[in-house]
Amino acid sequence: MPSFEHSPAPFRVLILGGSYAGLAAALNLVDLCHGRRHRFSITDGDNGTGKVIPVQVTIVDPRDGWFHLIGQPLALASTESAEAFWCKYSETPALQTPNIRTLQGTIDSLDCTSKRATIATSKGPIQESYDYLITCTGLRREFPSAPRSVTREDYLAESAQNLANVRDAPKGVAIIGGGAVGIEIAAECKMLHPHTDVTLIHSRASLLSSEPLPAEFSAKALEIIRASGINTVMGARVNETTKTDDGYTLTLSTGETLTASHVINAVSRFTPTAPNYLPEGICDEEGYIRIKPTLEFPSDASLPAEIAADHYAAGDVARWSGIKRGGAAMHQGHYAARNIHQKMMAKVYGTTAEFVALEEVQSGMGIALGETAVSYFPSMGLGEGEETRKMFFEDDLGFMICYRWMQLGKPMPPPVEAPASEETTKPVAVSNPTPVEAAA
C-alpha cells in the first residue's frame, strides 16, 4: 500500500438510499479507491489503478437491509423467497468493511452549500458532513409494490400474513391493477398456489396501459396469464371494496360485483422522494432530479456549478430516459462511483479526470409470468418463453442475478499492495475535511 506522507483524511461520501443504485455506487467506489478492478468492470485486462485513496462511505437507508424489490411479487407468495430477498446490511459479506458504514434512517434536510445532511433516526437527528453525495432515494411506493416494513423481522411477518391470506382463500384472490406489479403478483400466486382462484382486474382495455411499449407486448402478456388459468376483468374500475363476514365484495364501474376472500390493490402509486430535501429547481415538475449525463446535479441560481459538481443522483429518483428498472439503477450507481473516483484521483494523484456519461435509453421491459416470461426491447424485439424467463429472471425473479452482479456474498478485499518503487503511487498533498463523524 502506498505510504501517505501526511495521511490525508478520507474522502467522505454520503449515499442516500441502499437499494440497487446505492449499493452499486458504494461497492464500486470502494473497489476503485482500493486500487483494484471494480466489480462491474467488463474490460479485459483491467487490474485497477494500483493507487489507493482513503475513503469513508456512509449509506443511509430506512430499512435495515437491502431488499430485492424486483422480487416482491414472488416474495408475497413464497416464504422461502421472502426470507432470501431481504439481506440485512449487518450480515451482508460485501459490506463488512471499515470503509462502508450503514445508518438506518431517512434524510430530513440537506444543505448542499455547506455539504451537511440531517438524518432522522430512531435515536434522534444526526448531522452528517460529506465531500460527495449520491442520492438514490428512489420512489415512494405503496404496498404491495414495496414492503411497508423497515426491518427484516417485521417484513417476514408481513409477508407471512399475505401468504396465509392467499393460501386460505376459498373465494379466491382479487388483484386490482394490470401494471407490471399486479401482473407478476397474479402470475406468482397462481403458479405457487394453483388451487387458488386468481382474478386480475384492470381499468383499461389492455394491460400495462401506462407503459410506453408496443401493443403486441401487452397483448402477449394478457394471452399468457389467461392461458395460465388467471381470470381477467378488463376495462372495469373497482369503485368500491366492501368487507363482508367471509371476505370482500368488489363493485365495478360496469355495475357488476365480484367476491373474493383476499384483495390485493396493486394500482401503481409512486412519487419521487427528492423534492422533500433538495433545493428548489433541482427537480423537474414531477419531482425527479435533473441530472447531467455524468449524473451530476444541474447548476443554476440555487446551486452554483462548483457545488452541484459534487452532488450526484442515480436510480429511480433521477430523471433519465427509459423505464425505471433495477439494472438501469445499478448501472447509474456504478457510473456515479466512477466519476467521483476520477475527481478523487485528480485531487490526490494529480491525474486528468476522464468521466463516463450515460447514453439515452429506449423503453423496454421484461415481465415474469410464472413459469414463463415476456419481454420487449427495441434491439431484441418481442421475446417469450422459458428461455426469456431464464435470461431476465432465472428462477427467483432476478435475485441471484443482482446478488452475483453486485458480489454481495463476497467479503470486500483489502486495498492493493502497490510496489513501493512506483513513483506514480506517491500522492500529492491535499487538504481534506475531517473524517466522517461516528453515528450516535
Coordinates of C-alpha atoms in Angstrom, one line a residue:
M1 CA 0.0 0.0 0.0
P2 CA 1.4 3.5 -0.8
S3 CA 2.7 5.5 2.1
F4 CA 0.9 8.8 2.6
E5 CA 3.4 11.3 4.0
H6 CA 0.7 13.4 5.5
S7 CA -2.1 10.8 5.8
P8 CA -4.9 12.8 4.3
A9 CA -8.3 12.3 5.9
P10 CA -10.6 10.0 3.9
F11 CA -13.0 11.5 1.4
R12 CA -16.4 11.3 2.9
V13 CA -19.1 10.0 0.5
L14 CA -22.7 10.1 1.7
I15 CA -25.1 7.8 -0.2
L16 CA -28.8 8.3 0.4
G17 CA -30.6 5.0 -0.3
G18 CA -29.3 1.5 -0.1
S19 CA -31.2 -0.2 -3.0
Y20 CA -29.7 -1.2 -6.4
A21 CA -28.2 2.2 -7.2
G22 CA -26.9 2.9 -3.7
L23 CA -25.2 -0.4 -3.2
A24 CA -23.7 -0.4 -6.7
A25 CA -22.3 3.1 -6.1
A26 CA -20.8 2.2 -2.7
L27 CA -19.3 -1.1 -3.6
N28 CA -17.8 0.0 -6.9
L29 CA -16.4 3.2 -5.3
V30 CA -14.6 1.3 -2.6
D31 CA -13.2 -1.1 -5.1
L32 CA -11.8 1.8 -7.1
C33 CA -10.4 3.5 -4.0
H34 CA -8.8 0.3 -3.0
G35 CA -6.9 0.4 -6.3
R36 CA -8.3 -2.7 -7.8
R37 CA -10.6 -3.8 -10.6
H38 CA -14.1 -2.6 -9.7
R39 CA -16.8 -5.3 -9.6
F40 CA -18.8 -4.1 -12.6
S41 CA -15.8 -3.9 -14.9
I42 CA -16.1 -5.9 -18.1
T43 CA -12.8 -4.7 -19.6
D44 CA -10.3 -7.4 -20.4
G45 CA -7.0 -6.9 -18.6
D46 CA -8.4 -4.4 -16.1
N47 CA -6.5 -4.8 -12.9
G48 CA -7.3 -1.5 -11.4
T49 CA -5.1 1.6 -10.9
G50 CA -3.0 0.2 -8.0
K51 CA -3.5 3.6 -6.4
V52 CA -5.2 3.7 -3.0
I53 CA -7.4 6.6 -1.9
P54 CA -8.7 6.9 1.6
V55 CA -12.5 6.9 1.6
Q56 CA -15.3 6.5 4.0
V57 CA -18.8 5.7 2.6
T58 CA -22.0 6.1 4.6
I59 CA -25.2 4.6 3.3
V60 CA -28.4 5.9 4.7
D61 CA -31.5 3.8 4.3
P62 CA -34.8 3.5 6.1
R63 CA -34.5 -0.3 6.0
D64 CA -32.1 -2.4 8.0
G65 CA -31.1 -4.3 4.8
W66 CA -31.1 -4.5 1.0
F67 CA -34.4 -5.8 -0.3
H68 CA -34.7 -7.3 -3.8
L69 CA -37.6 -5.0 -4.8
I70 CA -37.9 -6.7 -8.2
G71 CA -38.8 -9.9 -6.4
Q72 CA -41.6 -8.5 -4.3
P73 CA -44.4 -10.3 -6.3
L74 CA -42.7 -13.7 -5.6
A75 CA -41.9 -12.9 -2.0
L76 CA -45.6 -12.2 -1.3
A77 CA -46.4 -15.8 -2.4
S78 CA -43.3 -17.7 -1.1
T79 CA -41.9 -17.9 2.4
E80 CA -38.5 -19.1 1.1
S81 CA -38.3 -16.1 -1.3
A82 CA -39.3 -13.6 1.3
E83 CA -36.5 -14.9 3.6
A84 CA -33.9 -14.8 0.9
F85 CA -34.8 -11.4 -0.6
W86 CA -34.2 -9.3 2.5
C87 CA -30.4 -9.2 3.2
K88 CA -29.6 -7.3 6.4
Y89 CA -26.7 -4.8 5.9
S90 CA -25.0 -6.1 9.1
E91 CA -25.0 -9.7 7.6
T92 CA -24.1 -9.0 4.0
P93 CA -20.4 -10.0 3.5
A94 CA -19.6 -7.4 0.9
L95 CA -20.5 -4.6 3.3
Q96 CA -18.4 -5.8 6.2
T97 CA -15.5 -3.4 5.7
P98 CA -14.5 -0.3 7.7
N99 CA -14.8 1.7 4.5
I100 CA -18.6 1.3 4.4
R101 CA -20.9 2.3 7.2
T102 CA -24.7 1.9 7.1
L103 CA -27.1 4.1 9.0
Q104 CA -30.8 3.3 9.4
G105 CA -32.7 6.5 8.9
T106 CA -34.1 8.9 6.4
I107 CA -32.9 12.2 5.0
D108 CA -34.6 15.1 6.8
S109 CA -32.8 18.1 5.3
L110 CA -29.8 18.8 3.1
D111 CA -27.6 21.9 2.9
C112 CA -25.8 21.4 -0.4
T113 CA -23.6 24.5 0.1
S114 CA -22.2 23.5 3.4
K115 CA -22.4 19.9 2.5
R116 CA -24.2 18.8 5.6
A117 CA -27.2 16.5 5.9
T118 CA -29.6 16.0 8.7
I119 CA -30.6 12.3 9.1
A120 CA -33.7 11.3 11.1
T121 CA -33.1 8.1 13.1
S122 CA -34.9 6.3 15.9
K123 CA -32.4 7.9 18.3
G124 CA -32.9 11.4 17.0
P125 CA -31.4 13.5 14.3
I126 CA -27.8 13.0 13.2
Q127 CA -25.7 15.6 11.4
E128 CA -23.6 14.1 8.5
S129 CA -20.9 16.1 6.6
Y130 CA -19.7 14.9 3.3
D131 CA -17.4 15.7 0.4
Y132 CA -19.5 14.0 -2.3
L133 CA -23.2 13.0 -2.2
I134 CA -25.1 10.4 -4.3
T135 CA -28.8 10.5 -3.8
C136 CA -30.5 7.2 -4.6
T137 CA -33.7 7.6 -2.5
G138 CA -35.8 6.2 -5.3
L139 CA -39.6 6.5 -5.4
R140 CA -42.1 6.4 -2.6
R141 CA -44.0 3.2 -3.4
E142 CA -47.1 1.9 -1.7
F143 CA -47.7 -1.8 -0.7
P144 CA -47.7 -4.2 -2.4
S145 CA -45.2 -2.7 -4.8
A146 CA -42.8 -2.3 -1.9
P147 CA -42.8 -3.6 1.7
R148 CA -44.4 -1.5 4.5
S149 CA -41.8 -2.8 7.0
V150 CA -38.3 -1.4 7.6
T151 CA -36.8 -4.4 9.4
R152 CA -36.4 -7.9 8.2
E153 CA -38.3 -9.4 11.1
D154 CA -41.3 -7.2 10.5
Y155 CA -41.2 -7.8 6.8
L156 CA -41.2 -11.6 7.2
A157 CA -44.3 -11.3 9.4
E158 CA -45.9 -9.0 6.9
S159 CA -45.2 -11.5 4.0
A160 CA -46.4 -14.5 6.1
Q161 CA -49.7 -12.8 6.7
N162 CA -50.2 -12.1 3.0
L163 CA -49.2 -15.7 2.1
A164 CA -51.7 -17.1 4.6
N165 CA -54.4 -15.0 3.0
V166 CA -53.6 -16.3 -0.4
R167 CA -53.4 -19.9 0.7
D168 CA -56.7 -19.7 2.7
A169 CA -58.9 -18.1 0.1
P170 CA -62.0 -20.2 -0.7
K171 CA -63.5 -17.4 -2.7
G172 CA -60.2 -16.6 -4.4
V173 CA -57.8 -13.7 -4.6
A174 CA -58.7 -10.5 -6.5
I175 CA -55.8 -8.3 -7.7
I176 CA -56.6 -4.8 -8.7
G177 CA -54.3 -3.2 -11.3
G178 CA -52.8 -4.6 -14.5
G179 CA -49.4 -2.9 -14.4
A180 CA -46.2 -4.9 -14.1
V181 CA -46.6 -5.4 -10.3
G182 CA -50.2 -6.6 -10.5
I183 CA -49.5 -8.9 -13.4
E184 CA -46.5 -10.5 -11.7
I185 CA -48.3 -10.9 -8.4
A186 CA -51.2 -12.6 -10.1
A187 CA -48.8 -14.9 -12.0
E188 CA -46.7 -15.9 -9.0
C189 CA -49.8 -16.5 -6.8
K190 CA -51.3 -18.8 -9.5
M191 CA -48.0 -20.7 -10.1
L192 CA -47.3 -21.4 -6.5
H193 CA -50.9 -21.9 -5.3
P194 CA -52.7 -23.4 -8.3
H195 CA -55.7 -24.3 -6.2
T196 CA -56.5 -20.7 -5.5
D197 CA -58.7 -18.8 -7.9
V198 CA -56.9 -15.6 -9.0
T199 CA -58.7 -12.7 -10.7
L200 CA -56.9 -9.7 -12.2
I201 CA -58.9 -6.6 -12.6
H202 CA -57.7 -3.7 -14.8
S203 CA -59.5 -0.5 -15.6
R204 CA -58.2 -0.2 -19.2
A205 CA -58.8 -2.4 -22.2
S206 CA -55.1 -3.5 -22.3
L207 CA -52.6 -4.4 -19.6
L208 CA -49.5 -2.2 -18.9
S209 CA -51.5 0.7 -20.3
S210 CA -49.3 3.3 -18.6
E211 CA -46.1 2.0 -20.2
P212 CA -44.6 3.3 -23.5
L213 CA -44.4 -0.1 -25.0
P214 CA -45.9 -1.8 -28.2
A215 CA -49.4 -3.1 -28.1
E216 CA -48.1 -6.6 -29.0
F217 CA -46.2 -6.7 -25.7
S218 CA -49.3 -6.1 -23.5
A219 CA -51.4 -8.4 -25.7
K220 CA -48.9 -11.3 -25.3
A221 CA -48.8 -10.7 -21.5
L222 CA -52.6 -11.0 -21.4
E223 CA -52.6 -14.1 -23.6
I224 CA -50.1 -15.8 -21.3
I225 CA -51.8 -15.0 -18.0
R226 CA -55.2 -16.2 -19.3
A227 CA -53.6 -19.4 -20.5
S228 CA -52.2 -20.0 -17.0
G229 CA -55.8 -20.0 -15.5
I230 CA -55.9 -16.4 -14.2
N231 CA -59.3 -14.8 -14.6
T232 CA -59.2 -11.3 -16.1
V233 CA -61.6 -8.5 -16.0
M234 CA -60.6 -5.7 -18.4
G235 CA -62.0 -2.2 -18.9
A236 CA -63.6 -2.1 -15.5
R237 CA -62.7 0.0 -12.5
V238 CA -63.2 -1.1 -8.9
N239 CA -65.5 1.6 -7.5
E240 CA -65.9 0.1 -4.0
T241 CA -64.5 -2.7 -1.9
T242 CA -66.8 -3.8 0.9
K243 CA -65.7 -6.1 3.8
T244 CA -68.1 -8.9 4.5
D245 CA -68.2 -11.7 7.1
D246 CA -66.2 -14.1 4.9
G247 CA -64.3 -11.8 2.5
Y248 CA -64.9 -8.9 0.3
T249 CA -67.4 -7.7 -2.3
L250 CA -66.0 -5.6 -5.1
T251 CA -68.3 -3.3 -7.0
L252 CA -67.1 -2.5 -10.6
S253 CA -67.8 0.5 -12.7
T254 CA -69.8 -1.7 -15.0
G255 CA -72.3 -2.4 -12.2
E256 CA -71.1 -5.9 -11.8
T257 CA -69.9 -7.3 -8.4
L258 CA -67.2 -9.8 -7.6
T259 CA -66.5 -11.6 -4.3
A260 CA -63.1 -12.6 -3.0
S261 CA -61.5 -13.9 0.2
H262 CA -58.5 -11.6 -0.2
V263 CA -57.9 -8.4 -2.2
I264 CA -54.5 -7.0 -3.2
N265 CA -54.6 -3.5 -4.5
A266 CA -51.7 -3.2 -7.0
V267 CA -52.7 0.0 -8.6
S268 CA -49.3 1.8 -9.1
R269 CA -48.9 4.8 -7.0
F270 CA -45.4 6.3 -6.6
T271 CA -43.8 9.6 -6.3
P272 CA -40.2 10.7 -6.2
T273 CA -38.7 11.4 -2.8
A274 CA -36.3 14.1 -3.7
P275 CA -38.4 17.3 -3.5
N276 CA -38.7 16.9 0.2
Y277 CA -35.0 17.6 0.9
L278 CA -33.4 19.3 -2.2
P279 CA -33.2 23.0 -3.2
E280 CA -35.9 24.3 -5.4
G281 CA -35.0 24.0 -9.1
I282 CA -33.0 20.8 -8.9
C283 CA -36.1 18.6 -9.6
D284 CA -38.4 18.7 -12.6
E285 CA -42.1 19.3 -12.4
E286 CA -42.8 15.7 -11.4
G287 CA -40.2 15.6 -8.7
Y288 CA -37.4 13.7 -10.4
I289 CA -33.8 15.1 -10.0
R290 CA -32.5 16.6 -13.2
I291 CA -29.0 15.2 -13.9
K292 CA -26.3 15.7 -16.5
P293 CA -25.2 12.6 -18.4
T294 CA -22.3 12.4 -15.9
L295 CA -25.1 12.1 -13.2
E296 CA -24.1 15.4 -11.6
F297 CA -26.8 17.8 -10.3
P298 CA -27.5 20.7 -12.7
S299 CA -26.2 24.1 -11.8
D300 CA -28.4 27.1 -11.6
A301 CA -29.1 30.1 -9.4
S302 CA -29.9 27.9 -6.4
L303 CA -26.8 25.7 -6.8
P304 CA -23.6 27.1 -8.2
A305 CA -21.6 24.8 -10.6
E306 CA -18.8 24.2 -8.1
I307 CA -21.3 22.9 -5.6
A308 CA -23.5 21.0 -8.0
A309 CA -20.5 19.1 -9.3
D310 CA -20.1 17.3 -6.0
H311 CA -23.7 16.1 -5.9
Y312 CA -25.0 13.1 -7.9
A313 CA -28.3 11.3 -8.4
A314 CA -28.8 7.7 -9.6
G315 CA -31.6 5.2 -9.9
D316 CA -35.3 5.8 -9.9
V317 CA -35.1 9.3 -8.4
A318 CA -33.1 10.6 -11.3
R319 CA -34.7 11.9 -14.5
W320 CA -33.4 9.9 -17.4
S321 CA -34.8 8.2 -20.4
G322 CA -36.2 4.6 -20.4
I323 CA -38.4 2.7 -17.9
K324 CA -37.2 2.6 -14.3
R325 CA -35.5 -0.8 -13.8
G326 CA -33.2 -2.3 -11.3
G327 CA -30.5 -3.0 -13.9
A328 CA -30.5 0.7 -15.0
A329 CA -30.3 1.8 -11.4
M330 CA -27.2 -0.4 -10.8
H331 CA -25.6 1.0 -14.0
Q332 CA -26.2 4.6 -12.9
G333 CA -24.8 4.0 -9.4
H334 CA -21.7 2.4 -11.0
Y335 CA -21.2 5.4 -13.3
A336 CA -21.6 7.9 -10.4
A337 CA -18.9 6.0 -8.4
R338 CA -16.5 6.0 -11.4
N339 CA -16.9 9.7 -11.9
I340 CA -16.4 10.6 -8.3
H341 CA -13.3 8.4 -8.2
Q342 CA -11.9 10.3 -11.2
K343 CA -12.3 13.5 -9.2
M344 CA -10.6 11.9 -6.2
M345 CA -7.7 10.7 -8.4
A346 CA -7.2 14.2 -9.8
K347 CA -7.1 15.7 -6.3
V348 CA -4.8 13.0 -4.7
Y349 CA -2.6 11.9 -7.6
G350 CA -2.8 14.9 -9.9
T351 CA -4.3 12.8 -12.8
T352 CA -6.6 14.2 -15.5
A353 CA -10.2 13.2 -14.8
E354 CA -11.9 11.2 -17.5
F355 CA -15.6 10.9 -17.0
V356 CA -18.2 8.3 -18.2
A357 CA -21.5 9.5 -19.4
L358 CA -25.0 7.9 -19.6
E359 CA -26.5 7.3 -23.0
E360 CA -30.2 7.8 -23.8
V361 CA -32.2 4.6 -23.2
Q362 CA -35.1 3.3 -25.2
S363 CA -38.1 1.9 -23.3
G364 CA -38.0 -1.8 -22.7
M365 CA -39.3 -4.3 -20.1
G366 CA -39.3 -7.9 -19.1
I367 CA -42.1 -9.4 -17.1
A368 CA -42.1 -12.7 -15.3
L369 CA -45.3 -14.7 -15.7
G370 CA -45.0 -17.7 -13.5
E371 CA -43.0 -20.4 -15.4
T372 CA -42.6 -18.2 -18.5
A373 CA -41.9 -14.5 -19.3
V374 CA -42.4 -11.9 -21.9
S375 CA -40.0 -9.1 -22.9
Y376 CA -39.7 -6.3 -25.3
F377 CA -36.5 -4.3 -26.0
P378 CA -36.1 -2.4 -29.3
S379 CA -32.8 -4.1 -30.0
M380 CA -34.3 -7.6 -29.4
G381 CA -37.9 -7.3 -30.3
L382 CA -40.6 -9.3 -28.6
G383 CA -39.5 -12.4 -26.6
E384 CA -41.4 -15.0 -24.7
G385 CA -41.0 -18.4 -23.1
E386 CA -38.8 -20.2 -20.6
E387 CA -35.6 -19.0 -22.2
T388 CA -36.7 -15.4 -21.8
R389 CA -37.5 -16.1 -18.2
K390 CA -34.1 -17.6 -17.6
M391 CA -32.3 -14.8 -19.3
F392 CA -34.0 -12.0 -17.4
F393 CA -35.1 -13.6 -14.1
E394 CA -33.7 -17.2 -13.7
D395 CA -35.9 -19.0 -11.1
D396 CA -36.1 -16.3 -8.5
L397 CA -37.3 -13.1 -10.2
G398 CA -33.7 -12.0 -10.7
F399 CA -32.5 -12.2 -7.1
M400 CA -29.3 -14.2 -7.7
I401 CA -28.6 -12.2 -10.9
C402 CA -28.4 -9.0 -8.9
Y403 CA -26.7 -10.7 -5.9
R404 CA -24.0 -12.1 -8.1
W405 CA -23.5 -9.0 -10.2
M406 CA -23.0 -6.8 -7.1
Q407 CA -21.0 -9.6 -5.5
L408 CA -22.8 -9.2 -2.2
G409 CA -21.8 -12.6 -0.9
K410 CA -18.0 -11.9 -1.2
P411 CA -16.2 -10.1 1.5
M412 CA -14.6 -6.8 0.4
P413 CA -10.8 -7.5 -0.2
P414 CA -8.3 -5.2 1.4
P415 CA -6.6 -2.4 -0.7
V416 CA -4.0 -3.5 -3.1
E417 CA -0.3 -3.6 -2.1
A418 CA 1.3 -1.3 -4.7
P419 CA 5.1 -1.6 -5.4
A420 CA 7.0 0.8 -3.2
S421 CA 9.2 1.8 -6.1
E422 CA 6.4 3.1 -8.2
E423 CA 6.7 6.8 -8.4
T424 CA 3.2 7.2 -9.6
T425 CA 1.8 5.9 -6.3
K426 CA 3.0 8.9 -4.4
P427 CA 0.1 11.2 -3.7
V428 CA 0.2 14.9 -4.0
A429 CA -0.6 17.0 -0.9
V430 CA -4.3 17.6 -0.5
S431 CA -6.4 19.5 2.0
N432 CA -9.3 17.3 3.0
P433 CA -12.1 17.9 5.6
T434 CA -12.3 15.9 8.8
P435 CA -13.4 12.2 8.7
V436 CA -17.0 11.1 9.0
E437 CA -18.4 11.6 12.4
A438 CA -19.5 8.4 14.3
A439 CA -23.2 7.7 14.4
A440 CA -25.0 8.4 17.7

